[in-house]
Coordinates of C-alpha atoms in Angstrom, one line a residue:
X16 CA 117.7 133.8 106.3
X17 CA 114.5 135.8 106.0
X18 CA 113.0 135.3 102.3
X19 CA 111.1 138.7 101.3
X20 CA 108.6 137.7 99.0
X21 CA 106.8 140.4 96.8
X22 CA 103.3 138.6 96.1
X23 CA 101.9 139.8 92.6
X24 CA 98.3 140.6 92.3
X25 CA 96.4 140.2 89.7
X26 CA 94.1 142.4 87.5
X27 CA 91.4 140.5 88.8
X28 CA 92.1 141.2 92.3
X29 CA 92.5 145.4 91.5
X30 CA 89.8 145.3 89.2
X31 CA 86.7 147.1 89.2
X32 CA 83.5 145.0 88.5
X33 CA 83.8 144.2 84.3
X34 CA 80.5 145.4 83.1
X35 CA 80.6 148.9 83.8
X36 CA 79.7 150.2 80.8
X37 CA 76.8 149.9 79.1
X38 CA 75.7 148.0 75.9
X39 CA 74.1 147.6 72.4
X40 CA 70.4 145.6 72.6
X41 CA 71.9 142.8 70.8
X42 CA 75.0 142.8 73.5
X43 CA 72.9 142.7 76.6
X44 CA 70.5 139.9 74.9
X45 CA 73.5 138.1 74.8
X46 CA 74.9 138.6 78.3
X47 CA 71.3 137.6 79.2
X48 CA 71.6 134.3 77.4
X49 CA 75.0 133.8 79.1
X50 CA 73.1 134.1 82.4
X51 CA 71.1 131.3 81.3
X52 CA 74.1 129.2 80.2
X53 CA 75.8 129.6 83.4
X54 CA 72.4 129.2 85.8
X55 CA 71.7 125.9 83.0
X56 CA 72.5 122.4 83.0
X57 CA 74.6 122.9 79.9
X58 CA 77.2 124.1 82.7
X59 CA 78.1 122.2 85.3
X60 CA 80.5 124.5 86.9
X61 CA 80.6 128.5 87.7
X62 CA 82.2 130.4 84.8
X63 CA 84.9 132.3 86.2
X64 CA 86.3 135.0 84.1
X65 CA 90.2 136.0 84.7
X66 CA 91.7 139.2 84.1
X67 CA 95.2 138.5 82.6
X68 CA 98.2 140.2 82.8
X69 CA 99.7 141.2 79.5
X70 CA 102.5 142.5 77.9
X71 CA 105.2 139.5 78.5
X72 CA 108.7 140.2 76.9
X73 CA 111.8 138.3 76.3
X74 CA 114.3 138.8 79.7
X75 CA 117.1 140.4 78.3
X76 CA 119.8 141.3 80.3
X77 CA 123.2 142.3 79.6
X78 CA 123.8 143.2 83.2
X79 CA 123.0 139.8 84.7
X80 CA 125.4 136.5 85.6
X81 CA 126.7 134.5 83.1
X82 CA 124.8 131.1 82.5
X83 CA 126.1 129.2 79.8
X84 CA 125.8 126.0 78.2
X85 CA 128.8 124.6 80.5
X86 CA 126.9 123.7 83.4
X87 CA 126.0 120.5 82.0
X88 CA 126.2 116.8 84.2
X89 CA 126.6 113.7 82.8
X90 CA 127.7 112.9 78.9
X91 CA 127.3 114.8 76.1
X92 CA 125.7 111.6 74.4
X93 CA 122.4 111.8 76.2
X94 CA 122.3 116.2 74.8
X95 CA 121.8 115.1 71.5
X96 CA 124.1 116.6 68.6
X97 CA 126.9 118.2 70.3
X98 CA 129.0 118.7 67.1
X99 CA 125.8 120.7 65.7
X100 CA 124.9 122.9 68.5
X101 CA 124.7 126.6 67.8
X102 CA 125.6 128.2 71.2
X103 CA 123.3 131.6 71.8
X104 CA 120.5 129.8 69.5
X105 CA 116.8 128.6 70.3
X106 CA 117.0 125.3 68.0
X107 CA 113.1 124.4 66.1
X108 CA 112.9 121.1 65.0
X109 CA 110.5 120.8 62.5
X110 CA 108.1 117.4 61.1
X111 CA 106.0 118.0 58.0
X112 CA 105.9 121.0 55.8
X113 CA 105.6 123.8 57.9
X114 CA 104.5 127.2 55.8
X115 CA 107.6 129.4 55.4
X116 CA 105.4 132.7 56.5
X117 CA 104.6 130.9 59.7
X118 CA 108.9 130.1 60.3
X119 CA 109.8 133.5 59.4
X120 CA 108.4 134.7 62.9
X121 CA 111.7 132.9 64.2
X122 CA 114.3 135.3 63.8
X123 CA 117.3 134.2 62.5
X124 CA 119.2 135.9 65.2
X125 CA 117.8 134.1 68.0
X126 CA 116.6 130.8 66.2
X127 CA 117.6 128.0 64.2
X128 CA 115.0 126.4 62.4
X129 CA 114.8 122.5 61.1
X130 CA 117.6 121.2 62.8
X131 CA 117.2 117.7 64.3
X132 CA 120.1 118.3 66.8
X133 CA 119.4 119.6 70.5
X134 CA 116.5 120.8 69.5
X135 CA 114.5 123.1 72.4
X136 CA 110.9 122.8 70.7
X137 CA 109.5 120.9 68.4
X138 CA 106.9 122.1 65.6
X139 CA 104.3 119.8 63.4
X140 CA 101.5 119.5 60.9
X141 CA 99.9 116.0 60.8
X142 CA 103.1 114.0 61.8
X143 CA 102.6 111.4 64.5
X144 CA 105.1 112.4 67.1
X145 CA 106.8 109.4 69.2
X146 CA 108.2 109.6 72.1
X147 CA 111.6 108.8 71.0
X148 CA 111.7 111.8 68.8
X149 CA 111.4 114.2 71.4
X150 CA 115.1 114.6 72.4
X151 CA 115.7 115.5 76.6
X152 CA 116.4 119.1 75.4
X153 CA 112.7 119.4 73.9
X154 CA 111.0 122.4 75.6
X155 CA 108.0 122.3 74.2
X156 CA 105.5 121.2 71.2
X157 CA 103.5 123.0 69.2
X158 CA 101.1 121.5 66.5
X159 CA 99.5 123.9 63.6
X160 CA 96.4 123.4 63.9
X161 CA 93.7 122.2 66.5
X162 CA 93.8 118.8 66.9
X163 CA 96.3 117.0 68.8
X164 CA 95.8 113.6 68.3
X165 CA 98.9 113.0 66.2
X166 CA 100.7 114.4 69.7
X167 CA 101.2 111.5 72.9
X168 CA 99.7 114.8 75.1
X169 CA 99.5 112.5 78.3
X170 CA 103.2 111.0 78.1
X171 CA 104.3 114.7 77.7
X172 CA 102.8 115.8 80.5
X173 CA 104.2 113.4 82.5
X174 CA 107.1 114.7 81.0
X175 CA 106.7 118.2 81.8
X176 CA 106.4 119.6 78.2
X177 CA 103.8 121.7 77.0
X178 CA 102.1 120.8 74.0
X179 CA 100.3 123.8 72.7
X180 CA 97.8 124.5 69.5
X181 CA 96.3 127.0 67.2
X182 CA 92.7 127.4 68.2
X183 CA 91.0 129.1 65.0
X184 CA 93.7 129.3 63.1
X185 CA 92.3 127.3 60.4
X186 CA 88.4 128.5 61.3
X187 CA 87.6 130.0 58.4
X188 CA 88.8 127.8 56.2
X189 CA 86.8 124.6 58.3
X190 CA 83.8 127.3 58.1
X191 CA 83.9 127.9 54.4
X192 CA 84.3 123.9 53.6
X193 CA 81.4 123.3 56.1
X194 CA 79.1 126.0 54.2
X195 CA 80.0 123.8 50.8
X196 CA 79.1 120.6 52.2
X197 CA 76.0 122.7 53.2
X198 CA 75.0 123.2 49.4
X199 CA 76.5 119.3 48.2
X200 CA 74.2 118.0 51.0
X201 CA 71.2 120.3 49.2
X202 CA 71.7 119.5 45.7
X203 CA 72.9 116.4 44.1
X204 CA 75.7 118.7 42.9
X205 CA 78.4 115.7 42.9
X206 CA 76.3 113.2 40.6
X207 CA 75.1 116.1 38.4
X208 CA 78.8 116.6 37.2
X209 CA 79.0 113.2 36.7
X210 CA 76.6 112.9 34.7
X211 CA 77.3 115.4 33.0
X212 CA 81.1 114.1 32.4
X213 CA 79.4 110.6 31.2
X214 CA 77.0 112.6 28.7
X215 CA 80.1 114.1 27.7
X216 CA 81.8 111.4 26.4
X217 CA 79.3 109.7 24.7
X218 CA 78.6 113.5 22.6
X219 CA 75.0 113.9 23.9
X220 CA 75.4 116.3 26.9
X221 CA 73.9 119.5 24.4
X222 CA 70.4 117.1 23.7
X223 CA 70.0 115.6 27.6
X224 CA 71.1 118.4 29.8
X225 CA 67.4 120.0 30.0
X226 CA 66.0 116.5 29.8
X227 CA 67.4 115.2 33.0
X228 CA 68.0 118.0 35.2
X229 CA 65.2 116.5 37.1
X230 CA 67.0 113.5 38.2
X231 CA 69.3 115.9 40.2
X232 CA 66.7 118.3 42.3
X233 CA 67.4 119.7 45.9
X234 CA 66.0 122.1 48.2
X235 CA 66.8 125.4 49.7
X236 CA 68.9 126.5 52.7
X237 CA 66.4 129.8 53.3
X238 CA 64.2 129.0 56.3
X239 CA 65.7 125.6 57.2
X240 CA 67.1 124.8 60.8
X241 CA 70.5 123.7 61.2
X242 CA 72.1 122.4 64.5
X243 CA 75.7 122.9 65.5
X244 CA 76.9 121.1 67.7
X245 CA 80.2 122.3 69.2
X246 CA 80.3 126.1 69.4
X247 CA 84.3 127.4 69.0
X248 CA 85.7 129.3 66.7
X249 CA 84.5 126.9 63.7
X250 CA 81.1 126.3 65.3
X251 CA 80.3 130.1 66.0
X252 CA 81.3 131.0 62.8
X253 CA 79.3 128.3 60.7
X254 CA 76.5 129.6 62.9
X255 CA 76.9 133.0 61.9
X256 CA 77.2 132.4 58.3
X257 CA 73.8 129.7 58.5
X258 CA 71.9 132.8 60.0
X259 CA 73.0 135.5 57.5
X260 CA 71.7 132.4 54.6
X261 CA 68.4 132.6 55.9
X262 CA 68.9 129.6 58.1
X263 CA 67.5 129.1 62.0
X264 CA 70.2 128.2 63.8
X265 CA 70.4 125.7 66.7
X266 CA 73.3 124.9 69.0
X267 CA 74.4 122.6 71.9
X268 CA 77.7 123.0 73.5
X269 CA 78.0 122.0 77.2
X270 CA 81.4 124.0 77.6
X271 CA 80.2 127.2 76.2
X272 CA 82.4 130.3 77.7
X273 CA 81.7 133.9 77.6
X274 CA 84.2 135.2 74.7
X275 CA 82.4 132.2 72.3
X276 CA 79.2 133.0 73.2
X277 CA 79.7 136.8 72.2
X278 CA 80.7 135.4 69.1
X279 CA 77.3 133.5 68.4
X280 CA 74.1 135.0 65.9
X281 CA 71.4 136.6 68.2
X282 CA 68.6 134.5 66.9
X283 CA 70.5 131.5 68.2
X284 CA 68.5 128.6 70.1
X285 CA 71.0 126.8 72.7
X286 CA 69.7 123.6 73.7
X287 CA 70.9 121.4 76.6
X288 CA 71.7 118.4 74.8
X289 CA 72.7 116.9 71.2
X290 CA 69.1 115.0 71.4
X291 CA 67.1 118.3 71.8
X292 CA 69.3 120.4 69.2
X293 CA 69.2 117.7 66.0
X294 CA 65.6 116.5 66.6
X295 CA 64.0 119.5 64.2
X296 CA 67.2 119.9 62.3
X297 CA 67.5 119.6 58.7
X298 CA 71.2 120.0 59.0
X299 CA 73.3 119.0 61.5
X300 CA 77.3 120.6 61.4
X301 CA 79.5 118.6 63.7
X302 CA 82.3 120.7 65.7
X303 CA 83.5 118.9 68.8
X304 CA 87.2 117.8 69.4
X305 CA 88.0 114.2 69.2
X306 CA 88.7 112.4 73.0
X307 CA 89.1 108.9 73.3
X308 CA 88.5 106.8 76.4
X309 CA 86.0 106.6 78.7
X310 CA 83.9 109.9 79.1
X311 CA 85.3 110.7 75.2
X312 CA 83.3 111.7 72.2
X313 CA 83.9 108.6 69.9
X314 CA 81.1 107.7 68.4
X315 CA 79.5 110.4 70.3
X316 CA 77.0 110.8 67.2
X317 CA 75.8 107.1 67.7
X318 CA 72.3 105.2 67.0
X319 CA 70.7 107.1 70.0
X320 CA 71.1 110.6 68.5
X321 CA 70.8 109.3 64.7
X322 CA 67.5 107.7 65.6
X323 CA 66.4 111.2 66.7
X324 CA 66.6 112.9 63.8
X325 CA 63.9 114.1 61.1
X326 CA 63.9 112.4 57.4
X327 CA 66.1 113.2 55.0
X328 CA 68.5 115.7 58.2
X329 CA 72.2 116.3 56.4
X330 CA 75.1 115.4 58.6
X331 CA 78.0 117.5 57.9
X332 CA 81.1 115.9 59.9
X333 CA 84.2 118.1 59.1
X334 CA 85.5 117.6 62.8
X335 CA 86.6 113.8 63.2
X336 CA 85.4 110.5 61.4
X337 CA 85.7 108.8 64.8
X338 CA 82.5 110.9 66.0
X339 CA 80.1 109.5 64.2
X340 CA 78.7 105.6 64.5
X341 CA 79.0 104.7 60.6
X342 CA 76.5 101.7 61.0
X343 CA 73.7 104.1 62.4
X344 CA 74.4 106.7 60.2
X345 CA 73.9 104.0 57.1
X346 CA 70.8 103.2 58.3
X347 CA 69.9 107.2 58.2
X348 CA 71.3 107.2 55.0
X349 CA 68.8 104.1 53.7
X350 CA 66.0 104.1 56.1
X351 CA 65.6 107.6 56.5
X352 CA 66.5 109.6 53.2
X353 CA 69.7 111.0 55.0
X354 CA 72.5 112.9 53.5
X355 CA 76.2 112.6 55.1
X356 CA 79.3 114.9 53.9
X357 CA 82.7 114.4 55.2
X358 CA 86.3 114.9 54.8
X359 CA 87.5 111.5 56.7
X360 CA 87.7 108.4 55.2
X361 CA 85.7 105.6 55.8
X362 CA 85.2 102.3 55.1
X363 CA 81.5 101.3 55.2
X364 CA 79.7 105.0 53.8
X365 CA 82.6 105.7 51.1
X366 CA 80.6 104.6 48.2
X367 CA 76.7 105.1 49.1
X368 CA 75.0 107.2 47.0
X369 CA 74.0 109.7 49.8
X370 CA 77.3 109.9 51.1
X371 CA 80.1 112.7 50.1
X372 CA 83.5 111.5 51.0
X373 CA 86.3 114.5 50.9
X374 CA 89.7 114.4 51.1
X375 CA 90.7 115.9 54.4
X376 CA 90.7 119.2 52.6
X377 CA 89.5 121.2 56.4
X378 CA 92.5 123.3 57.0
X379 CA 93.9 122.4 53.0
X380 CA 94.6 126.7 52.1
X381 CA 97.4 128.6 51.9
X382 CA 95.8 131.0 54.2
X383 CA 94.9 128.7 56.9
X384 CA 98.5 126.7 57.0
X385 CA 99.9 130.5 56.7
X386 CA 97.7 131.6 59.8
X387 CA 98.3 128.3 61.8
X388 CA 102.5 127.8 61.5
X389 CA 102.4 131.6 62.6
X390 CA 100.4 131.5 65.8
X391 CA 102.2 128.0 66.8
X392 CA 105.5 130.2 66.1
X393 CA 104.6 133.1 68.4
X394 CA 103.4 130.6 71.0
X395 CA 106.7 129.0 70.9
X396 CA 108.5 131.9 71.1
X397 CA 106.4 133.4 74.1
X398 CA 107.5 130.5 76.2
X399 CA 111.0 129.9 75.0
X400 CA 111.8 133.8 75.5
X401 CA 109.2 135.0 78.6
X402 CA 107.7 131.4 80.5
X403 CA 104.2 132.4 78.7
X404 CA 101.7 130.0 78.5
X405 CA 98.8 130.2 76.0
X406 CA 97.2 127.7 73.8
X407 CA 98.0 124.3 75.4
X408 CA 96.2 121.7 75.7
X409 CA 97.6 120.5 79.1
X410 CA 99.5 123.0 81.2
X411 CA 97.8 125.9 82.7
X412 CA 97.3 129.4 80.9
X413 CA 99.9 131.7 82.1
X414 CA 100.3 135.4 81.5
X415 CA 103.2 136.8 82.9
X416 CA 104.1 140.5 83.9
X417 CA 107.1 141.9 82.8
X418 CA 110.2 141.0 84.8
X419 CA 111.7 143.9 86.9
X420 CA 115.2 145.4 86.4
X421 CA 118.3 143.3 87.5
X422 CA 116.1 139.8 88.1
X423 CA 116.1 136.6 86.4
X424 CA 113.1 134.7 85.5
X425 CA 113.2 130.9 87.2
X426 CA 110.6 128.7 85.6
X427 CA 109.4 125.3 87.8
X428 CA 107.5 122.5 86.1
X429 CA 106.4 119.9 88.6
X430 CA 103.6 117.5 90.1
X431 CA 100.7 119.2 91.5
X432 CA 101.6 118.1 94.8
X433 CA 100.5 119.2 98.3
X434 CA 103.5 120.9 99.1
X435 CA 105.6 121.7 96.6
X436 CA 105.2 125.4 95.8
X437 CA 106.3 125.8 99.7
X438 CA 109.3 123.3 99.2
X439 CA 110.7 125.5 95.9
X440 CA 110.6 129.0 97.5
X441 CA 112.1 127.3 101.2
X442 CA 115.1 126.6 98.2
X443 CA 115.1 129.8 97.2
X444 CA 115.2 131.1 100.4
X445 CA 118.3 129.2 101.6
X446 CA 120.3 130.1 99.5
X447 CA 119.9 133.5 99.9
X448 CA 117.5 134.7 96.8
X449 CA 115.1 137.5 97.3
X450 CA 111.5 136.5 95.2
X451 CA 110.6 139.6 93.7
X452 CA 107.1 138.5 92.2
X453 CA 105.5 135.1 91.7
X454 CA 102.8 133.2 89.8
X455 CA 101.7 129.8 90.3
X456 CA 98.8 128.0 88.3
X457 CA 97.7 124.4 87.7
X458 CA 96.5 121.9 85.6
X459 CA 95.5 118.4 86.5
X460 CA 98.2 117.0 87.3
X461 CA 100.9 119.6 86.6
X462 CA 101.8 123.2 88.1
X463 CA 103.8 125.9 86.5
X464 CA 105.7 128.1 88.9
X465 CA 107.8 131.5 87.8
X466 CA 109.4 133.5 89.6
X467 CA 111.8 136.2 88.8
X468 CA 114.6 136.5 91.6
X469 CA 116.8 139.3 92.4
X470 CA 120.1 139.4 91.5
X471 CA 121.8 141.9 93.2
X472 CA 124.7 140.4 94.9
X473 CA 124.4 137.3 93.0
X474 CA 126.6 138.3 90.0
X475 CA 128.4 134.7 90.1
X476 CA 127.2 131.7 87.9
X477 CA 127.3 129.4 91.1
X478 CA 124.6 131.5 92.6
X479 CA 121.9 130.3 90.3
X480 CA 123.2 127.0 88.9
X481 CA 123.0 125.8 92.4
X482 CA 119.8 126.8 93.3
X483 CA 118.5 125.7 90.1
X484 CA 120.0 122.0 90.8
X485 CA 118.7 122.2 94.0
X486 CA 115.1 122.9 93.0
X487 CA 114.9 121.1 90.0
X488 CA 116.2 117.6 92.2
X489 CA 113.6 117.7 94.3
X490 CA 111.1 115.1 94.4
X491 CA 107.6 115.7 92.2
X492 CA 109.6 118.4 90.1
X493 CA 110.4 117.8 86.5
X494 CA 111.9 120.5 84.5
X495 CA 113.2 124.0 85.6
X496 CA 114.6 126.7 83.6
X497 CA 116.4 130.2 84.3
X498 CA 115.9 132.7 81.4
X499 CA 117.9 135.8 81.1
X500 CA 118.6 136.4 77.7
X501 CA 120.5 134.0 76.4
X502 CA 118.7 131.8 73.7
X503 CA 119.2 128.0 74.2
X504 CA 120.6 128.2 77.9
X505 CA 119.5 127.6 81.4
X506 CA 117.1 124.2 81.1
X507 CA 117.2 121.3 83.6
X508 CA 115.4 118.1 83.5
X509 CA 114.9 115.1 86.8
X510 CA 115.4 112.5 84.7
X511 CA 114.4 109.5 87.3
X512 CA 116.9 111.2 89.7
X513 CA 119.7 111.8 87.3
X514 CA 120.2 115.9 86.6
X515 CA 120.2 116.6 83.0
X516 CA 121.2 120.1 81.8

């Protein structure tokens, strides 16, 4: 058989050249600066900007075969809850208490949420997820907020589940805690209240409040520098707010893209390492994720850096406690008139008189847990209902076009192996199935494969549960999954060589 395969192209490759029009001063200033970033050492690697296809839907189609839940193998036992499973239902297990504005994107037509049973995606706060809570019919993950280290990303990835975020989500409300520490680390706010409260008590707060508001002075924010390091959503923000305070603004990130930078204050000096950006800081804001292992960021913030920076410099670490080296930043704190303000625990700075030590209060507002269950709903919901991908943390960024008229959508997760894109469309061609567009994109280790199929002539269930079988049992491929409508249906694992539907 001949397979006739419609290759999609992308905006990119229709495009005209992006910057066509032209710009404000301050817009070209910062195009100009993004010419430095790129030429710079503070990137290694070219840039490269993607068009993406929008406007993904769910594949509804009345017209196409039947593919229920009865094309299982094997026992019920290893599905999970049989006597609980709502046929014609996308099942959410939820950890944690997950804000009820953010669930009610799941309608209740299509979804069932915080059911253990057979659940197709899992959603959680801080919970630390274990690999024997996420059931074979698990989908995909989706934690609110940014951080994912409550979340075994590399065992799901072997796997073949996405595990997906909610970049700047919680931005503003990181931004606006950052901005306090800002003033605590100024004035010596904290013990003033204290004081205050133990004046109180004794009855002579009225006769000493004048008398020892000296014991508590500070400085100004106007004119001072401030070094962020870590420009995101968080990081450009807090920069933008420091400059509109009157404050020079320095930044180091080495993975700066285009979209962030546009984000970033004019007056902005990027600097091509930490070293260089907190050496003539008087405040230093902290925004870089959390990696462990070897080319990680713990203790990123060590004795090297520390050493480097002026007397009296206020760390503000609202990112991770594991960032900073808590022995060299006592010796700031002692040696060097240092300030430090955080919302981790920890175990040596806790009780210094120059330390602040929150609860983790970050992402701690209504808004912000409103904002973050939402977008972690939607991004569930794209890839249960269409195969989009956006917001993980280890599979490739996928935008999908819609899906022509009488197709199907096949979704193929599997090792990013030489080979293996040709050895899934040689199945599809076999058995007779016309590839009407395709995408393919990697990640490390893992590619994501969709392609929507024809089904004219292919009105029988056999059709595409074959094929399917077929596919998803060959060697390096993990998951596969045909959506056409039907919430819940159509998923296949490779479990070691056993089929699992």
């Amino acid at each position: 058989k001949i397979l006739n395969i419609s290759h999609h192209k992308s905006n990119l490759e229709q495009s005209q050249p992006i910057f066509t029009t032209s710009f404000s001063r301050s817009t070209n200033k910062k195009i100009k600066m993004l010419n430095r970033i790129c030429s710079s050492q503070l990137s290694k690697q070219r840039s490269v900007l993607r068009s993406t296809i929008g406007g993904s839907r769910c594949l509804s189609d009345d017209k196409g075969p039947n593919l229920d839940v009865s094309h299982y193998k094997g026992e019920w036992k290893t599905y999970g809850d049989i006597e609980h499973y709502t046929p014609g239902k996308f099942v959410i297990q939820t950890f944690n208490k997950i804000s009820q504005k953010g669930l009610k994107r799941f309608d209740e037509d299509s979804y069932e949420v915080g059911s253990a049973g057979n659940a197709h995606a899992v959603l959680l706060r801080s919970h630390k997820l274990q690999e024997d809570e996420v059931l074979h019919t698990v989908r995909a993950i989706a934690r609110c907020g940014a951080g994912t280290n409550n979340v075994p990303v590399a065992r799901m990835t072997e796997l073949g589940i996405p595990v997906f975020n909610t970049p700047g989500a919680n931005a503003n409300a990181v931004k606006e805690l950052v901005l306090c520490g800002l003033f605590m680390s100024s004035r010596r706010i904290i013990d003033g209240i204290n004081h205050m409260s133990d004046l109180g008590r004794q009855g002579i707060a009225k006769e000493r409040v004048e008398k020892d508001k000296a014991m508590f002075g500070g400085r100004e924010l106007k004119d001072k520098t401030i070094a962020i390091i870590g420009l995101g959503h968080i990081g450009s923000s807090t920069a933008r707010d420091a400059a509109a305070l009157g404050m020079k603004v320095a930044g180091y990130d080495p993975g700066l893209n285009i979209e962030a930078a546009l984000r970033l204050p004019d007056e902005i000096s990027l600097n091509d390492s930490i070293i260089a950006a907190v050496s003539n800081a008087d405040y230093v804001s902290i925004n870089i994720p959390y990696v462990k292992g070897e080319g990680g960021t713990h203790g990123i913030i060590g004795e090297d850096v520390i050493s480097n920076m002026k007397h009296g410099a206020a760390v503000l670490n609202f990112a991770r406690g594991e960032l900073v080296d808590s022995e060299a930043m006592k010796k700031h704190l002692e040696n060097n008139d240092g300030r430090y303000v955080s919302d981790f625990p920890d175990d040596l700075l806790w009780d210094h008189k120059n330390a602040v030590i929150l609860p983790h209060l970050g992402a701690s507002t209504e808004e912000a847990e409103d904002a973050a269950a939402a977008m972690a709903a939607d991004t569930i919901k794209d890839y249960l209902e269409s195969g989009t991908i956006v917001n993980s943390v280890n599979f490739p960024k996928t935008s999908l076009p819609n899906a022509p008229e009488n197709s199907v959508r096949f979704t193929v997760v599997n090792k990013n192996l030489p080979g293996m894109l040709a050895k899934i469309t040689e199945t599809v061609a076999n058995s007779n199935i016309n590839i009407v567009q395709q995408v393919n994109n990697s990640r490390g280790d893992i590619a994501y494969n969709v392609m929507d199929v024809d089904t004219t002539g292919h009105g029988e269930i056999m059709s595409f549960k074959n094929v399917q079988e077929q596919i998803t049992m060959l060697e390096g491929v993990l998951s596969s999954r045909i959506i056409y409508g039907k919430p819940g249906t159509g998923y296949a694992k490779n479990l070691q060589g056993q089929y699992f539907v």
